[in-house]
């Protein structure tokens, strides 16, 4: 569903860019080139203005839908980075509530418990 809306969104963007570039401006833009066309300059201006307004509304609607769709299934997360529905971090043991020093000290202690001891000397690289 999201892919279809993104494709429609990109098509609207491409057509809207073309419609804006075809409009006459004070400097002429791409719309300059004489009055010998299939429509008068006033009719062309009205057509391009309406087309641009319709495409802008479509762009706005698809942008809002994509924003809503992206946030629809997002689950809230805690400050630690694990989803709020999980009670334990990836290590398996639950973190104790901080007694002193705050959450950073608690995370540091949990990190130290999970890490292997550091090597005492230089190590030879092993091939995998």
PDB file of N, CA, C and O in Angstrom, residues 14 19 28 63 74 98 115:
ATOM      1  N   UNK A  14       6.427  14.973 -10.284  1.00  0.00           N
ATOM      2  CA  UNK A  14       6.999  15.186 -11.620  1.00  0.00           C
ATOM      3  C   UNK A  14       6.088  16.057 -12.478  1.00  0.00           C
ATOM      4  O   UNK A  14       6.542  16.989 -13.154  1.00  0.00           O
ATOM      5  N   UNK A  19       4.301  21.515 -14.645  1.00  0.00           N
ATOM      6  CA  UNK A  19       3.262  22.540 -14.708  1.00  0.00           C
ATOM      7  C   UNK A  19       3.779  23.886 -14.214  1.00  0.00           C
ATOM      8  O   UNK A  19       3.457  24.936 -14.779  1.00  0.00           O
ATOM      9  N   UNK A  28       9.719  35.277 -17.904  1.00  0.00           N
ATOM     10  CA  UNK A  28       9.346  34.484 -19.063  1.00  0.00           C
ATOM     11  C   UNK A  28       9.318  33.003 -18.766  1.00  0.00           C
ATOM     12  O   UNK A  28       8.395  32.315 -19.138  1.00  0.00           O
ATOM     13  N   UNK A  63       1.282  13.336   0.977  1.00  0.00           N
ATOM     14  CA  UNK A  63       2.287  13.564   2.021  1.00  0.00           C
ATOM     15  C   UNK A  63       1.704  13.282   3.404  1.00  0.00           C
ATOM     16  O   UNK A  63       2.344  12.626   4.237  1.00  0.00           O
ATOM     17  N   UNK A  74       3.978   2.403  14.756  1.00  0.00           N
ATOM     18  CA  UNK A  74       5.181   2.638  15.547  1.00  0.00           C
ATOM     19  C   UNK A  74       4.872   2.386  17.023  1.00  0.00           C
ATOM     20  O   UNK A  74       3.930   2.927  17.576  1.00  0.00           O
ATOM     21  N   UNK A  98      18.031   2.237  39.340  1.00  0.00           N
ATOM     22  CA  UNK A  98      19.200   2.961  39.840  1.00  0.00           C
ATOM     23  C   UNK A  98      19.007   3.385  41.290  1.00  0.00           C
ATOM     24  O   UNK A  98      17.981   3.946  41.659  1.00  0.00           O
ATOM     25  N   UNK A 115      30.779  -7.930  29.545  1.00  0.00           N
ATOM     26  CA  UNK A 115      31.996  -7.963  28.747  1.00  0.00           C
ATOM     27  C   UNK A 115      32.956  -9.028  29.264  1.00  0.00           C
ATOM     28  O   UNK A 115      33.043  -9.304  30.452  1.00  0.00           O
TER      29      UNK A 115
END
